[in-house]
Structures are given as C-alpha cells and as structure tokens.
Amino acid sequence: MAARIIDAALELLDRQLIDRDDKLAGNVDDVEITLPENWPANESDELPVVTALLSGPGVLAERLGGRLGRGWAEFHRRIHPGTAGLGAIPVAQVREIGSAIRLAVARDQLPSDRMEDWFRRHVIAKIPGAGHAPE
Amino acid sequence: MRLSELLGKEVVDASGERAGHVHDVRIQQDGPVTSGFDAALRVHGLIIGRGGLANRLGYGRGTRGPWVIRAIVEGRHRPSFVPWHRISAIEGERIRISGSHDDLERVEP
Amino acid sequence: MKKVFAVTLGILTAIGGFVDIGDIVANAAVGARYKWALAWVVVVGVIGIVLFAEMAGRVAAVSGRAVFDLIRERLGPRFALANLIGSFFVNLMTLTAEIAGVALALELATDVNYLLWLPVCAFAVWLVIWRVKFETMEDVFGIVGLAMIVVAVTVWRAGPDWGSMFHEASHPSLNSGEGLPTYFYYAIALFGAAMTPYEVFFFSSGAVEEHWTRADLFVNRANVYIGFPLGGLLSLALMSAAALTLAPLDITVEHLGQVALPTTLTLGKLGLATLLIGFFAATFGAALETALSAGYTIAQYFGWQWGKFVRPREAARFHTVVLATIVVAAIIGLSSVDPIKVTEYSLIFSAVALPLTYIPILVVANDPGYMGTKVNSRFSNALGSVYLVIILVAALAAIPLMLATKAGA
C-alpha cells in the first residue's frame, strides 16, 4: 500500500484544527519542518520531517508578511517571550488529517488557547449568563 | 524552518535559469513511526510552477467548475516536481536546484 | 407532518426575513422616483440571491462548514483577509443602518426621537443574541416580519391599473430630465440591496448553527426557491406603493415616514401600525443577522470557536467581537449621521464587495473535496458564471457612478 501523499499547502495549511472534544481550536497558520542535521552538507538520504503545526496570530502575521505582518509578529514575540507565541502543536498530537485536522488533545492544552482564555476571563465571564446553556 | 519560508520562493537551476516558484511541498507519510501518530511525515520535495493561482484555488484535485473561473485561473504550464535531494541551497530570496529545470518530472496540475 | 411544518416555517421565515432597511429604503426611493422602470433589477437581484443562497446552504449542509470558513482554506489567508476587511467594513455600515432603522421605526410609532431609541435598540439587539436561542430568534422575527405583507395589501387596495404597471416594468423608460448614469446608480443600489453580502454568510453559518445535514437539503431548497422570491415580491410591493402614491405627488424618500405614507393613506392607522410592526421586525432581525455575521466572519477566518450553539464562555472571542461591533455601530449611529444616507452608502459599498463574496462561493460549491457528489450542476455553474459577470460590472461601476451622479442627486 503506497504511503499517503499530502501536499502541505493544499491539505495542511489554513485548515481548521478540531480538538479531542470536537471543539474548534484555531487554524493551521504555518507548519514547522525540521531539516536533517547539517543539511545540505550532510550527504545522507535523510529527508526533512514535519515536526509541528503552528497556530496563532503571531505566526499568521509572519506568514502574511509585509511590513505590517512582520511588525505584528515582532510585537507578538515581545508579549509572549519564549516559544509560547509559536503555538506549536507537535505532530504526535495530530490524530487525523482530513478536511479538518483532528487533534488528540483538548484545546485548553494548546498554547493558542491563551488568548481565548484571556477574553473568557476578562470580558465574557463578567457578563451574566455566560455559562448559560444554548438550550 | 517553516513551510511559509519555502512557499512562493523563486527556484533557479544550476545554470541560473528560472524554473518557477514553489507552489507546494509534497509530503509522504512514510517515515519511522514516532510516538502517537502513525508514520512520520517526511518532506519528499517541492511542487513548482509558473503563476500561483490555479493551485491555490484547488484545481489540482480534480475540481470541476465554472468555465469562466477556470479560464482565468489555469496557467498554461504544468507544474513540476523537485525531489528534495536536488535542492542544493535554500537562500533568503530563492532556492537553487542542481541540474537543469528541463529534466524535472511534470506532474498533474 | 412535522416535516411539512418545518418546511412551512422555513418558507414563512424566509419571506418575513427577506426585507431589511436597505430593501425598504431603496425600493421606496426608486419607486417614488422611477416608478417601475427599475423593477427588472429586483427580479435580477432575487434570482441572484436565490442562486447563491442555495449554494451557500448546500455547502453548509453537506460539508458541515460555513462558506466563509472555507474561503481561507480554499483561497489563502491573503485573499481571505482582504475579503474579511472589506466584508467587515460593509457589515459595520449595514449594522449601523439596521440599528438606526429599528430606532426610526420606533420613532414613527412613539414620536420619541430616534437618537434616544438608538442605544436601547443596540442593547436589545445584543441581549437577544446573548440569550435567545438561534432558532427562536430566526422564527420569531421572521414570522413577525410577515406584517410587511400589509404593503402588498396597500398596493391591492390602491387599485392600480395592473396592465399599465406591467407594461411600464417591462418597458423601462426615463422621464425627461432623468439621466442614464443616475438610473444605473440606483440600479446598482437596488441590486446591492437584494444581494447584500451578509445574507449569504449568515445563511450559511445559520445552517451550521441549526445543524443542517444532507437530509435538510430539501428544506434548504424550499426556503430559498419559494421563500426568497415571495420576499422579493414584498420588495416590489414597496416599490409599487411608492410609485402609486409618492411619485404622482413628486415626493422623494428622505425619511422612513415617507415610506409609510402610502399605507397610511390607503389603510389608515391600522395599516400604519401593522407596517411599523413589520419595519421593526425586519430591521431588528436584520440587525441580529448582521451583528452575528461580523462575529462569524472574523472567528471563521482565525479558526476560533464561533456560534450560538455553544455556551458564550466557550466562544469568548466570538461574542466579544459581536458585542464590540454592536457598540461601534451604535456609536456611529449616535453621531447623528443621516441614517437614510448611511443606508444608501451601505448598499453601494455592498455592491462593490459582491465579487469578494460570490466568487469564493462559486469555487467552494464546486469542490468535490467538500461537496462530494453535491457539487454544482452545470445549470448552476452556467447561471453562476453569468451572474459573476453582472456582479463584476456592478462592483466596478458602483463608485464611479456614485461620484459622477453625486450619490444619485
């Protein structure tokens, strides 16, 4: 059985991420690829590997490019020092690649949930009825 | 590196001739099994072509559609596949490949 | 039996929900000035919205995803962002006009200045979105919107010469002193009113809110093929009422009260009261839909959780966007910009934004990856291609005509 072929820009990029509980968890804004060590000097047949899906406004800004995009990405890096701003989802947490990308984890485990959480705590939770079931 | 650093980059062959732009990156699920997921996703090469709209609009996957849209969007050249081992350098502005762009395999748009 | 009820309810809701402040103002203004010379635009516009709404509903029912959701996937984040910014701007203008429209309807009913009503209306719109179940919201305002049928009764009672009416509609001619550029300016405004972008984005997201599946495709078609055209008849009724009553008196539509004048003259206070209820429901319903659309499009672009089908705390950013958009629209409205003028401008900008809305729908509805076997038929594609040309022409001509005719002066 031939290995599945995936054209990354067509089938991974900009796809909806859905978490373990069928909740929406952002879009795939970029994909992290790890090159073989010492590439291209390395003479082996080793191929690069997809190591993570990236999701987050800083990532998207960088991808959109242009001065505005890069400026936003820089701003985002400053308020989220370290790798948290990258919103990296290791490939190991991906369960299924289809018309959407299904993850094996709950979305509150994802770094990209921080913004949602901020709004949840500082805006929405302050309004009565926020926990009201949709009936 | 990131996927977005590859996409859209100009590709030139060993003699400096332009071969097109990177439309897509072809991955196969055929690496050694890592924790959790099945076989690892290995990057096998680049899909390059001239113009970029046809691919973005998904006309690579057997999409039919209104004649008007297809007429605007389908380029005249079929894309090619660059196997990873033929990439000699990834620079800030372009990607260099070995050999000539003429002997790249053509793929379905 | 339950199925029949659901279908009937859907159709009635589609009729009652079809008309919004843009349709009310545009059809009355055009009827007063051109009588039936632009009736053909309403027909063209209704066919267009029927065509694309069916596609948008089918996309949602088959793929489980709203159309705007798929635009970024299919067309890339850059194009989708341009689309988002354009759509959001038009949406905001439309929302401002709709909330002002609700306030104006209340002003006509109570003689209290609309600026005093405006913050109340904005708050009410937000509260309904926050607390009322999606289906209830749609059904209530759709059914109450049927009160607009009183305009059709007005036309009937005015006892027009139907023969000459149809003749004028099918043989458009201009009065002396009327120029072609202004005629086409109003044609574009009317077209923008029939095919306002938020309608299809909302319709598609709404289908996901109501958890449509393939089994609902029939309901989708019934709503769209029967409900929308009947709603279009209401637009023509507004045009006719103005043509029969306002045109002979040389009255131009500059206030909502003038739109209500034909009904007041023909059917008295009871007619007016019914009409105002209809205005209220139509504009309030449209305000709900436009505010939600602002949330839908932004959340869907970024992949955030959206929708009323989850608790508000589970879609925090979505609800924040909806709230913020309503607040901004209210602030703009309170700056006492002329709400009728805002309505007219929102229609012209809607026309400019139409290609951004409809090209992606055509692309997505043809994609077997999302649609399986339910891709567009050749007929839909052929008609869609024709409309693409019409839409592009309207979009390109809108601003130049607006400038050349000083916004239809």
XYZ file of C-alpha atoms in Angstrom, chain C residues 5-336:
332
model
C -44.468 22.253 9.478
C -40.712 22.724 9.366
C -40.776 23.487 5.659
C -43.672 25.932 6.014
C -41.993 27.663 8.919
C -38.796 27.942 6.936
C -40.585 29.478 3.986
C -42.514 31.947 6.114
C -39.346 32.933 7.948
C -37.555 33.430 4.642
C -40.310 35.707 3.362
C -40.555 37.751 6.522
C -36.799 37.947 6.913
C -36.010 38.876 3.346
C -36.559 42.584 3.596
C -34.247 44.835 5.605
C -33.687 48.593 5.900
C -31.732 48.618 2.646
C -34.585 46.995 0.715
C -37.154 49.233 2.408
C -35.344 52.466 1.613
C -34.070 51.521 -1.843
C -37.327 50.117 -3.204
C -39.393 53.011 -1.895
C -36.926 55.633 -3.108
C -36.712 54.041 -6.550
C -40.480 53.607 -6.790
C -41.050 57.243 -5.913
C -38.563 58.478 -8.482
C -38.637 55.948 -11.319
C -41.934 54.142 -10.703
C -41.478 50.696 -12.259
C -38.587 51.466 -14.563
C -36.185 49.583 -12.259
C -38.451 46.683 -11.324
C -36.339 44.399 -13.501
C -33.367 44.951 -11.151
C -35.320 43.415 -8.274
C -36.058 40.373 -10.426
C -32.396 40.028 -11.415
C -31.309 40.514 -7.788
C -33.751 37.929 -6.416
C -32.678 35.310 -8.949
C -29.081 36.037 -7.936
C -29.628 35.684 -4.212
C -31.683 32.526 -4.748
C -28.867 31.017 -6.795
C -26.090 31.805 -4.332
C -28.065 31.213 -1.149
C -28.885 27.719 -2.387
C -25.179 27.115 -2.942
C -24.222 28.549 0.446
C -26.877 26.468 2.218
C -25.841 23.340 0.333
C -22.180 23.904 1.255
C -23.127 24.122 4.933
C -25.491 21.138 4.843
C -23.071 18.832 3.037
C -19.699 19.855 4.439
C -20.859 20.959 7.887
C -18.825 24.130 7.392
C -19.943 27.686 6.689
C -18.847 29.226 3.409
C -16.605 31.911 4.885
C -14.950 29.233 6.962
C -13.815 27.608 3.740
C -12.652 30.774 1.998
C -9.335 30.896 3.807
C -8.708 27.180 3.193
C -9.553 27.407 -0.470
C -8.220 30.823 -1.424
C -5.415 31.506 1.036
C -5.091 33.820 4.000
C -4.222 36.915 1.976
C -7.259 36.892 -0.261
C -9.416 35.882 2.677
C -8.056 38.741 4.772
C -8.827 41.276 2.052
C -12.261 39.720 1.865
C -12.636 39.885 5.633
C -11.665 43.536 5.878
C -13.953 44.526 3.010
C -16.826 42.449 4.306
C -16.416 43.708 7.840
C -16.480 47.322 6.721
C -19.653 46.795 4.699
C -21.155 44.757 7.525
C -20.493 47.540 10.006
C -22.148 50.108 7.751
C -25.111 47.804 7.274
C -25.410 47.133 11.001
C -25.339 50.866 11.731
C -28.134 51.358 9.197
C -30.198 48.465 10.587
C -29.967 49.565 14.227
C -30.846 53.104 13.142
C -33.721 51.591 11.169
C -35.102 49.935 14.292
C -34.825 53.262 16.119
C -36.572 55.054 13.247
C -39.446 52.570 13.273
C -39.858 53.186 16.996
C -39.689 56.947 16.411
C -42.544 56.688 13.923
C -44.552 54.696 16.431
C -43.909 56.789 19.525
C -42.832 60.263 18.394
C -39.754 59.882 20.566
C -36.596 60.945 18.701
C -34.747 58.011 17.154
C -31.449 59.057 18.725
C -32.951 58.354 22.121
C -34.129 54.954 20.960
C -30.825 54.027 19.376
C -28.858 52.907 22.447
C -31.887 50.965 23.662
C -32.155 49.204 20.327
C -28.450 48.399 20.255
C -28.649 46.933 23.736
C -31.747 44.932 22.804
C -30.042 43.511 19.727
C -27.099 42.401 21.826
C -29.316 40.955 24.544
C -31.303 38.861 22.085
C -28.094 37.496 20.583
C -26.740 36.763 24.051
C -29.763 34.981 25.454
C -32.261 33.860 22.829
C -31.865 30.510 21.122
C -30.882 30.770 17.466
C -33.920 29.074 16.001
C -36.316 31.001 18.217
C -34.666 34.230 17.170
C -34.977 33.407 13.486
C -38.540 32.145 13.700
C -39.939 34.997 15.797
C -38.523 37.844 13.763
C -39.193 36.060 10.506
C -42.855 35.454 11.294
C -43.488 38.917 12.734
C -41.759 40.341 9.653
C -44.664 38.949 7.648
C -46.538 42.047 8.839
C -44.825 43.721 5.890
C -47.422 41.981 3.721
C -49.599 44.980 4.577
C -47.656 46.808 1.859
C -48.934 44.313 -0.697
C -52.429 44.914 0.652
C -51.801 48.647 0.226
C -50.982 48.158 -3.432
C -54.022 45.961 -3.930
C -56.332 48.463 -2.322
C -54.888 51.346 -4.257
C -56.474 49.646 -7.239
C -53.758 50.202 -9.796
C -54.018 49.591 -13.489
C -52.171 46.267 -13.460
C -51.816 46.269 -17.210
C -50.008 49.562 -17.432
C -47.965 48.612 -14.352
C -46.585 45.529 -16.086
C -46.093 47.488 -19.264
C -44.039 50.117 -17.500
C -41.997 47.483 -15.716
C -41.223 45.590 -18.900
C -40.584 48.672 -20.999
C -38.487 50.865 -18.774
C -38.293 54.449 -19.862
C -36.951 57.558 -18.274
C -38.767 60.785 -17.614
C -37.339 63.836 -19.287
C -34.611 65.340 -17.190
C -33.538 61.965 -15.817
C -30.093 60.861 -16.900
C -28.871 57.335 -17.570
C -25.965 57.488 -15.078
C -28.314 58.221 -12.187
C -30.662 55.497 -13.398
C -27.861 52.958 -13.290
C -26.623 54.287 -9.967
C -29.988 53.431 -8.458
C -29.981 50.127 -10.292
C -26.729 49.216 -8.553
C -28.049 50.336 -5.162
C -31.154 48.193 -5.658
C -29.020 45.269 -6.762
C -26.793 45.703 -3.695
C -29.906 45.684 -1.518
C -31.088 42.370 -2.963
C -27.700 40.664 -2.782
C -26.162 42.178 0.360
C -23.111 40.068 1.274
C -24.009 39.404 4.896
C -27.092 37.497 3.730
C -25.198 34.536 2.317
C -22.532 34.444 5.027
C -25.267 34.480 7.638
C -27.441 31.953 5.819
C -24.533 29.546 5.601
C -23.394 29.972 9.214
C -27.010 29.772 10.324
C -27.340 26.420 8.610
C -24.393 25.185 10.672
C -25.929 26.708 13.831
C -29.062 24.699 13.155
C -27.001 21.578 12.442
C -28.252 21.024 8.924
C -27.256 17.810 7.233
C -27.838 16.352 3.790
C -31.342 15.478 4.954
C -32.069 19.197 5.145
C -31.179 19.935 1.547
C -34.851 19.773 0.604
C -35.784 22.299 3.296
C -32.936 24.480 2.085
C -34.286 24.440 -1.451
C -37.871 25.113 -0.338
C -36.843 28.083 1.781
C -34.737 29.525 -0.978
C -36.791 28.766 -4.073
C -40.165 29.691 -2.575
C -39.402 31.945 0.385
C -36.946 34.321 -1.219
C -38.943 35.087 -4.371
C -42.021 35.769 -2.263
C -39.827 38.044 -0.170
C -38.812 39.686 -3.423
C -42.479 40.357 -4.111
C -42.562 42.363 -0.901
C -39.739 44.492 -2.301
C -41.756 45.054 -5.455
C -44.773 45.905 -3.318
C -42.754 48.601 -1.557
C -41.706 49.914 -4.949
C -45.269 49.865 -6.259
C -46.758 51.568 -3.212
C -44.258 54.390 -3.627
C -44.855 54.512 -7.385
C -48.607 54.768 -6.974
C -48.702 57.242 -4.120
C -45.439 59.151 -3.828
C -44.460 59.552 -7.467
C -47.596 61.430 -8.561
C -47.062 63.816 -5.643
C -43.372 64.258 -6.509
C -42.348 63.099 -3.034
C -38.789 61.787 -2.737
C -37.913 59.364 0.035
C -35.737 61.033 2.618
C -37.362 59.794 5.785
C -38.804 56.469 6.814
C -42.125 58.205 7.350
C -42.443 58.752 3.612
C -42.114 55.012 3.040
C -45.049 54.523 5.399
C -47.151 57.234 3.762
C -48.832 55.084 1.069
C -50.032 52.607 3.674
C -51.284 55.349 5.990
C -53.239 56.960 3.160
C -54.737 53.726 1.891
C -55.306 51.701 5.040
C -55.329 54.260 7.836
C -53.988 53.871 11.330
C -54.387 50.111 11.483
C -52.399 49.737 8.286
C -49.686 52.031 9.609
C -49.459 50.170 12.917
C -49.097 46.847 11.101
C -46.465 48.311 8.809
C -44.452 49.657 11.721
C -44.502 46.244 13.373
C -43.213 44.864 10.090
C -40.478 47.525 9.858
C -39.439 46.787 13.425
C -39.216 43.038 12.923
C -37.471 43.341 9.560
C -34.796 45.746 10.753
C -34.330 44.123 14.154
C -33.971 40.721 12.538
C -31.503 42.111 10.047
C -29.521 43.783 12.846
C -29.256 40.424 14.615
C -28.052 38.758 11.446
C -25.536 41.473 10.584
C -24.060 41.585 14.090
C -23.716 37.805 14.128
C -22.165 37.910 10.661
C -19.442 40.211 11.955
C -18.626 37.611 14.578
C -18.921 34.684 12.189
C -16.587 36.066 9.548
C -13.829 37.141 11.930
C -13.972 33.985 14.041
C -14.080 31.750 10.990
C -11.067 33.467 9.447
C -8.949 32.827 12.540
C -10.403 29.430 13.304
C -11.831 30.471 16.679
C -14.804 28.723 18.180
C -17.906 30.505 16.973
C -21.667 30.149 17.158
C -24.641 30.329 19.448
C -24.719 26.555 19.557
C -22.107 26.600 22.333
C -22.123 28.415 25.648
C -20.926 32.022 25.369
C -17.951 31.280 27.597
C -16.819 28.688 25.093
C -16.777 31.209 22.258
C -15.370 34.165 24.158
C -13.647 35.958 21.294
C -16.655 35.454 19.008
C -19.030 37.059 21.482
C -16.567 39.849 22.217
C -16.413 40.693 18.516
C -20.208 40.719 18.250
C -20.518 42.961 21.286
C -17.785 45.324 20.113
C -19.280 45.598 16.634
C -22.706 46.489 18.028
C -21.131 49.130 20.267
C -19.208 50.677 17.369
C -22.314 50.660 15.159
C -24.294 52.350 17.904
C -21.632 55.000 18.375
C -21.588 55.742 14.648
C -25.372 55.907 14.652
C -25.394 58.279 17.596
C -23.098 60.667 15.762
C -26.351 61.581 14.024
